[in-house]
């Protein structure tokens, strides 16, 4: 068995906390706040969304390099079990009320159609679907192109082609994630660490300043959800936005990893707990998606609206993570729940 990388687990742990908190900032205050989209201008929300999912995908590509040494068939089956089955499980949990309504009216076909649309074309659990697509794409490319430079050319060609493909055909978020997965994979392929080995204060200060400027540069058009990625019909402006997204994400991600490298040197209660969250990131992400959907429906039905206050998302985030830790320990005792919700085969 491969030894886990504490620094990467720690990074994933902090990232999944940011994912939950970012969603809380977006969903916690009720339908009026959500419709107004004022969260796009919130500085903490901007900071989180400037890099968190790109870095998650970059780390995934970095870790996938070792997995990709397996035989192709075994690799794909193992990834479908580890990621594909949880996707199906969480999508079912997200739509239980709708499916029960369909079932009461005997509309089984409606359930199947909605389920397929949610899996392949919906935004529910989009990151896990992107991850599967990236794994499949890179696994095929690495077996076609054995030489590094040919592989890199193929990756770059697909990236350019994705910019020309309409966003309606290939969802923009998947196209946006592809270069980060490839960067992570190539980084590991060339034995390049995701952080600097030398912790000079000048380097850290410079990177921190660059990250602050990058986040200030980030605006509503920079969000992948608001402007897409296709450059056809609006080449100059859209290409600038696409490059801007990648540059900002890489700068902030690299800076973030410097701080992770520093924190990882001190294995205390906090870093150990956060690294555990990193190991549970798939489960937390899935459960958070389910929670957000039902919380939004509840606040909408009851017309519950709150005034903006960071105390609310902080409280919800902490409570949610504590519940997830408790649930994870409970679910990993049963083989069915391990496979369906945790993406694991082993039972503890």
Coordinates of C-alpha atoms in Angstrom, one line a residue:
X1 CA 0.0 0.0 0.0
X2 CA 1.2 3.5 -0.8
X3 CA 2.1 5.7 2.1
X4 CA -0.2 8.7 2.4
X5 CA 1.3 12.2 1.9
X6 CA 0.5 14.1 5.1
X7 CA 1.0 17.5 3.3
X8 CA -1.4 16.7 0.5
X9 CA -4.0 15.4 3.0
X10 CA -3.5 18.6 5.0
X11 CA -4.0 20.7 1.9
X12 CA -7.1 18.7 0.9
X13 CA -8.4 19.1 4.5
X14 CA -8.1 22.9 4.4
X15 CA -9.6 22.9 0.9
X16 CA -12.6 20.9 1.8
X17 CA -13.2 23.2 4.8
X18 CA -13.1 26.1 2.3
X19 CA -15.5 24.3 0.0
X20 CA -18.0 23.9 2.9
X21 CA -17.6 27.5 4.1
X22 CA -17.8 28.9 0.6
X23 CA -21.1 27.1 0.1
X24 CA -22.3 28.3 3.5
X25 CA -21.6 31.9 2.5
X26 CA -23.6 31.3 -0.7
X27 CA -26.6 29.4 0.7
X28 CA -26.8 30.2 4.5
X29 CA -28.8 33.5 4.3
X30 CA -31.9 32.4 2.4
X31 CA -33.4 32.8 -1.1
X32 CA -33.1 36.6 -1.3
X33 CA -29.3 36.5 -0.7
X34 CA -29.0 33.7 -3.2
X35 CA -31.0 35.4 -5.9
X36 CA -29.2 38.7 -5.5
X37 CA -25.8 37.0 -6.1
X38 CA -24.2 39.5 -3.7
X39 CA -21.9 36.7 -2.5
X40 CA -19.9 37.1 -5.7
X41 CA -18.6 40.3 -4.3
X42 CA -17.8 39.0 -0.9
X43 CA -14.0 39.1 -0.4
X44 CA -13.8 35.8 1.4
X45 CA -16.0 34.1 -1.1
X46 CA -13.8 35.6 -3.9
X47 CA -10.6 34.4 -2.2
X48 CA -12.0 30.8 -1.9
X49 CA -13.4 30.6 -5.4
X50 CA -10.2 32.0 -7.0
X51 CA -8.4 28.7 -6.4
X52 CA -10.0 26.0 -4.2
X53 CA -11.4 23.7 -6.9
X54 CA -8.5 24.2 -9.4
X55 CA -6.1 23.3 -6.6
X56 CA -8.2 20.3 -5.7
X57 CA -8.0 19.1 -9.3
X58 CA -4.3 19.9 -9.5
X59 CA -3.6 17.7 -6.5
X60 CA -5.8 15.0 -8.0
X61 CA -3.8 15.0 -11.1
X62 CA -0.6 14.9 -9.1
X63 CA -1.8 11.9 -7.1
X64 CA -3.2 10.2 -10.2
X65 CA 0.3 9.8 -11.7
X66 CA 1.1 6.8 -9.4
X67 CA -2.3 5.3 -9.9
X68 CA -1.9 5.5 -13.6
X69 CA 0.9 3.0 -13.5
X70 CA -1.7 0.2 -13.0
X71 CA -3.1 -1.9 -15.9
X72 CA -5.8 0.2 -17.7
X73 CA -8.8 -2.1 -17.1
X74 CA -8.0 -2.5 -13.4
X75 CA -7.4 1.3 -13.1
X76 CA -10.7 2.3 -14.7
X77 CA -12.7 -0.2 -12.7
X78 CA -11.2 0.9 -9.4
X79 CA -11.9 4.6 -10.2
X80 CA -15.4 3.8 -11.2
X81 CA -15.9 2.1 -7.9
X82 CA -14.2 4.8 -5.8
X83 CA -15.7 7.8 -7.6
X84 CA -18.5 6.6 -9.9
X85 CA -20.6 4.7 -7.3
X86 CA -20.5 7.6 -4.8
X87 CA -21.7 10.0 -7.6
X88 CA -24.7 7.8 -8.2
X89 CA -25.4 7.5 -4.5
X90 CA -25.2 11.2 -3.7
X91 CA -27.3 12.2 -6.7
X92 CA -30.0 9.8 -5.5
X93 CA -29.9 11.4 -2.0
X94 CA -30.1 14.8 -3.6
X95 CA -33.3 13.9 -5.4
X96 CA -35.0 11.5 -3.0
X97 CA -38.1 13.8 -2.7
X98 CA -38.5 14.2 -6.4
X99 CA -38.0 10.4 -7.0
X100 CA -40.6 9.5 -4.4
X101 CA -43.1 11.8 -6.1
X102 CA -42.4 10.1 -9.4
X103 CA -42.7 6.7 -7.8
X104 CA -46.1 7.6 -6.2
X105 CA -47.3 8.4 -9.7
X106 CA -45.8 5.3 -11.3
X107 CA -43.4 7.3 -13.4
X108 CA -40.3 5.1 -13.4
X109 CA -39.2 6.4 -16.8
X110 CA -39.2 9.9 -15.4
X111 CA -36.9 8.8 -12.6
X112 CA -34.5 7.1 -15.0
X113 CA -34.5 10.2 -17.4
X114 CA -33.9 12.6 -14.6
X115 CA -31.2 10.4 -13.0
X116 CA -29.3 10.2 -16.3
X117 CA -29.6 13.9 -16.9
X118 CA -28.3 14.6 -13.4
X119 CA -25.3 12.3 -13.8
X120 CA -24.2 13.4 -17.2
X121 CA -25.5 16.9 -17.7
X122 CA -26.3 18.3 -14.3
X123 CA -24.1 20.4 -12.0
X124 CA -24.8 18.2 -9.0
X125 CA -21.4 16.8 -7.9
X126 CA -19.8 18.3 -11.0
X127 CA -16.3 18.1 -9.5
X128 CA -16.4 14.3 -9.1
X129 CA -17.7 13.8 -12.6
X130 CA -14.9 16.1 -13.9
X131 CA -12.4 14.1 -11.9
X132 CA -13.6 10.9 -13.6
X133 CA -13.5 12.5 -17.0
X134 CA -10.0 13.8 -16.4
X135 CA -8.8 10.4 -15.2
X136 CA -10.2 8.6 -18.2
X137 CA -8.9 11.2 -20.7
X138 CA -5.3 11.3 -19.3
X139 CA -5.3 7.5 -18.8
X140 CA -6.0 7.1 -22.5
X141 CA -3.6 9.8 -23.6
X142 CA -0.7 8.3 -21.6
X143 CA -1.2 5.0 -23.3
X144 CA -1.4 6.4 -26.8
X145 CA 1.5 8.9 -26.4
X146 CA 4.4 7.2 -24.6
X147 CA 6.9 10.0 -25.0
X148 CA 6.5 13.0 -22.6
X149 CA 6.7 15.7 -25.2
X150 CA 4.0 14.0 -27.4
X151 CA 1.8 13.6 -24.3
X152 CA 2.2 17.3 -23.4
X153 CA 1.4 18.4 -27.0
X154 CA -1.7 16.2 -26.9
X155 CA -2.9 17.7 -23.6
X156 CA -2.3 21.2 -24.9
X157 CA -4.2 20.5 -28.1
X158 CA -7.2 19.2 -26.2
X159 CA -7.1 22.3 -24.0
X160 CA -7.1 24.6 -27.1
X161 CA -9.9 22.5 -28.7
X162 CA -12.0 22.8 -25.6
X163 CA -11.8 26.6 -25.8
X164 CA -13.4 26.3 -29.3
X165 CA -16.1 23.8 -28.3
X166 CA -19.4 25.4 -27.4
X167 CA -20.1 25.4 -23.6
X168 CA -23.4 23.7 -24.3
X169 CA -21.7 20.6 -25.7
X170 CA -19.0 20.2 -23.0
X171 CA -19.9 21.9 -19.7
X172 CA -17.6 24.7 -19.1
X173 CA -16.5 23.5 -15.6
X174 CA -15.1 20.3 -17.0
X175 CA -13.1 22.2 -19.7
X176 CA -11.8 24.6 -17.0
X177 CA -10.6 21.7 -14.8
X178 CA -8.7 19.9 -17.5
X179 CA -5.5 22.1 -17.5
X180 CA -5.2 21.9 -13.7
X181 CA -5.4 18.1 -13.7
X182 CA -2.8 18.0 -16.5
X183 CA -0.5 20.4 -14.7
X184 CA -0.7 18.3 -11.5
X185 CA 0.0 15.1 -13.5
X186 CA 3.0 16.6 -15.3
X187 CA 4.4 18.1 -12.1
X188 CA 4.5 14.6 -10.5
X189 CA 5.7 13.1 -13.7
X190 CA 8.8 15.3 -13.5
X191 CA 9.2 14.9 -9.7
X192 CA 8.5 18.6 -9.1
X193 CA 7.0 19.4 -5.7
X194 CA 3.8 21.5 -5.3
X195 CA 5.6 23.9 -3.0
X196 CA 9.1 25.4 -2.7
X197 CA 11.6 23.4 -0.6
X198 CA 13.2 26.6 0.5
X199 CA 11.1 28.7 2.8
X200 CA 12.6 32.1 2.4
X201 CA 10.6 34.9 4.0
X202 CA 11.1 37.1 0.8
X203 CA 9.6 34.4 -1.4
X204 CA 6.6 33.8 0.9
X205 CA 6.1 37.6 1.2
X206 CA 6.3 38.1 -2.6
X207 CA 3.9 35.2 -3.3
X208 CA 1.5 36.5 -0.6
X209 CA 1.4 40.0 -2.2
X210 CA 1.0 38.5 -5.7
X211 CA -1.9 36.4 -4.4
X212 CA -3.6 39.5 -2.8
X213 CA -3.3 41.3 -6.2
X214 CA -4.6 38.3 -8.0
X215 CA -7.6 38.1 -5.7
X216 CA -8.3 41.8 -6.2
X217 CA -8.1 41.2 -10.0
X218 CA -10.7 38.5 -9.6
X219 CA -14.2 39.7 -10.4
X220 CA -17.7 38.4 -11.3
X221 CA -16.7 37.7 -14.9
X222 CA -13.8 35.5 -13.7
X223 CA -16.1 32.9 -12.1
X224 CA -16.4 30.0 -14.4
X225 CA -20.2 29.8 -13.7
X226 CA -20.9 33.3 -15.0
X227 CA -19.0 33.6 -18.3
X228 CA -18.2 30.1 -19.6
X229 CA -15.0 29.3 -21.4
X230 CA -15.7 29.1 -25.2
X231 CA -13.8 31.8 -27.1
X232 CA -15.8 31.5 -30.4
X233 CA -17.6 34.7 -31.2
X234 CA -15.9 36.7 -28.5
X235 CA -12.2 35.7 -28.9
X236 CA -10.3 38.7 -27.4
X237 CA -12.3 39.3 -24.2
X238 CA -13.1 35.6 -23.5
X239 CA -9.6 34.4 -24.1
X240 CA -8.4 37.1 -21.7
X241 CA -10.9 35.9 -19.0
X242 CA -9.9 32.2 -19.5
X243 CA -6.2 33.0 -19.1
X244 CA -6.9 35.3 -16.2
X245 CA -8.7 32.4 -14.4
X246 CA -5.8 30.1 -14.8
X247 CA -3.1 32.6 -13.8
X248 CA -5.0 33.7 -10.7
X249 CA -5.7 30.1 -9.6
X250 CA -2.1 29.0 -10.1
X251 CA -0.6 32.0 -8.2
X252 CA -3.0 31.6 -5.2
X253 CA -2.7 27.8 -5.2
X254 CA 1.1 27.9 -5.2
X255 CA 1.0 30.4 -2.3
X256 CA -1.5 28.3 -0.4
X257 CA 0.8 25.2 -0.8
X258 CA 3.7 27.2 0.7
X259 CA 1.7 27.8 3.9
X260 CA 0.6 24.1 3.9
X261 CA 4.3 23.1 3.8
X262 CA 5.0 25.3 6.8
X263 CA 2.0 24.0 8.8
X264 CA 2.9 20.4 7.9
X265 CA 6.1 20.7 9.8
X266 CA 4.2 21.0 13.1
X267 CA 2.1 17.8 13.6
X268 CA -0.2 19.0 16.3
X269 CA -3.9 18.2 17.1
X270 CA -5.1 20.8 14.5
X271 CA -3.1 19.6 11.6
X272 CA -3.8 16.0 12.3
X273 CA -7.5 16.7 12.5
X274 CA -7.5 18.7 9.3
X275 CA -5.5 16.0 7.5
X276 CA -8.2 13.5 8.5
X277 CA -10.8 15.8 6.9
X278 CA -8.6 15.7 3.8
X279 CA -8.9 11.9 3.7
X280 CA -12.7 12.3 4.0
X281 CA -13.0 15.0 1.3
X282 CA -15.1 12.9 -1.1
X283 CA -17.6 12.1 1.6
X284 CA -17.7 15.7 2.9
X285 CA -18.2 17.1 -0.6
X286 CA -21.0 14.7 -1.3
X287 CA -22.8 15.3 1.9
X288 CA -22.4 19.0 1.6
X289 CA -24.0 18.9 -1.8
X290 CA -27.0 17.0 -0.3
X291 CA -27.2 19.4 2.6
X292 CA -27.1 22.6 0.4
X293 CA -29.9 21.3 -1.8
X294 CA -32.3 20.5 1.1
X295 CA -31.3 23.6 3.1
X296 CA -32.0 25.8 0.1
X297 CA -35.4 24.2 -0.4
X298 CA -36.3 24.6 3.2
X299 CA -35.4 28.3 3.4
X300 CA -37.2 28.9 0.1
X301 CA -40.4 27.1 1.2
X302 CA -40.4 28.9 4.6
X303 CA -39.2 32.2 3.1
X304 CA -36.4 32.3 5.7
X305 CA -33.9 35.1 5.1
X306 CA -31.0 36.3 7.3
X307 CA -28.9 39.4 7.3
X308 CA -25.4 38.8 6.2
X309 CA -23.2 37.8 9.1
X310 CA -20.1 35.6 9.0
X311 CA -21.1 34.0 12.3
X312 CA -23.8 32.0 10.6
X313 CA -21.7 30.3 7.9
X314 CA -18.9 29.7 10.5
X315 CA -21.3 28.0 12.9
X316 CA -22.9 25.9 10.1
X317 CA -19.5 24.9 8.8
X318 CA -18.2 23.7 12.2
X319 CA -21.5 21.9 13.0
X320 CA -21.6 20.2 9.6
X321 CA -18.0 19.0 9.7
X322 CA -18.5 17.6 13.2
X323 CA -21.5 15.7 12.1
X324 CA -19.6 14.4 9.0
X325 CA -16.8 13.1 11.2
X326 CA -19.3 11.3 13.3
X327 CA -21.2 9.9 10.3
X328 CA -18.0 8.8 8.6
X329 CA -17.0 6.7 11.6
X330 CA -20.4 5.2 11.6
X331 CA -20.6 4.5 7.8
X332 CA -17.1 2.9 7.5
X333 CA -18.3 0.0 9.7
X334 CA -20.6 -1.3 7.0
X335 CA -19.3 -2.6 3.6
X336 CA -22.4 -1.3 1.7
X337 CA -22.0 2.3 3.0
X338 CA -18.3 2.2 2.5
X339 CA -18.7 1.4 -1.2
X340 CA -21.8 3.6 -1.8
X341 CA -20.9 6.7 0.1
X342 CA -17.2 6.6 1.0
X343 CA -15.7 5.2 -2.1
X344 CA -13.9 2.5 -0.1
X345 CA -13.9 -1.3 -0.1
X346 CA -12.5 -1.8 3.4
X347 CA -14.5 -1.9 6.6
X348 CA -13.2 -0.6 9.9

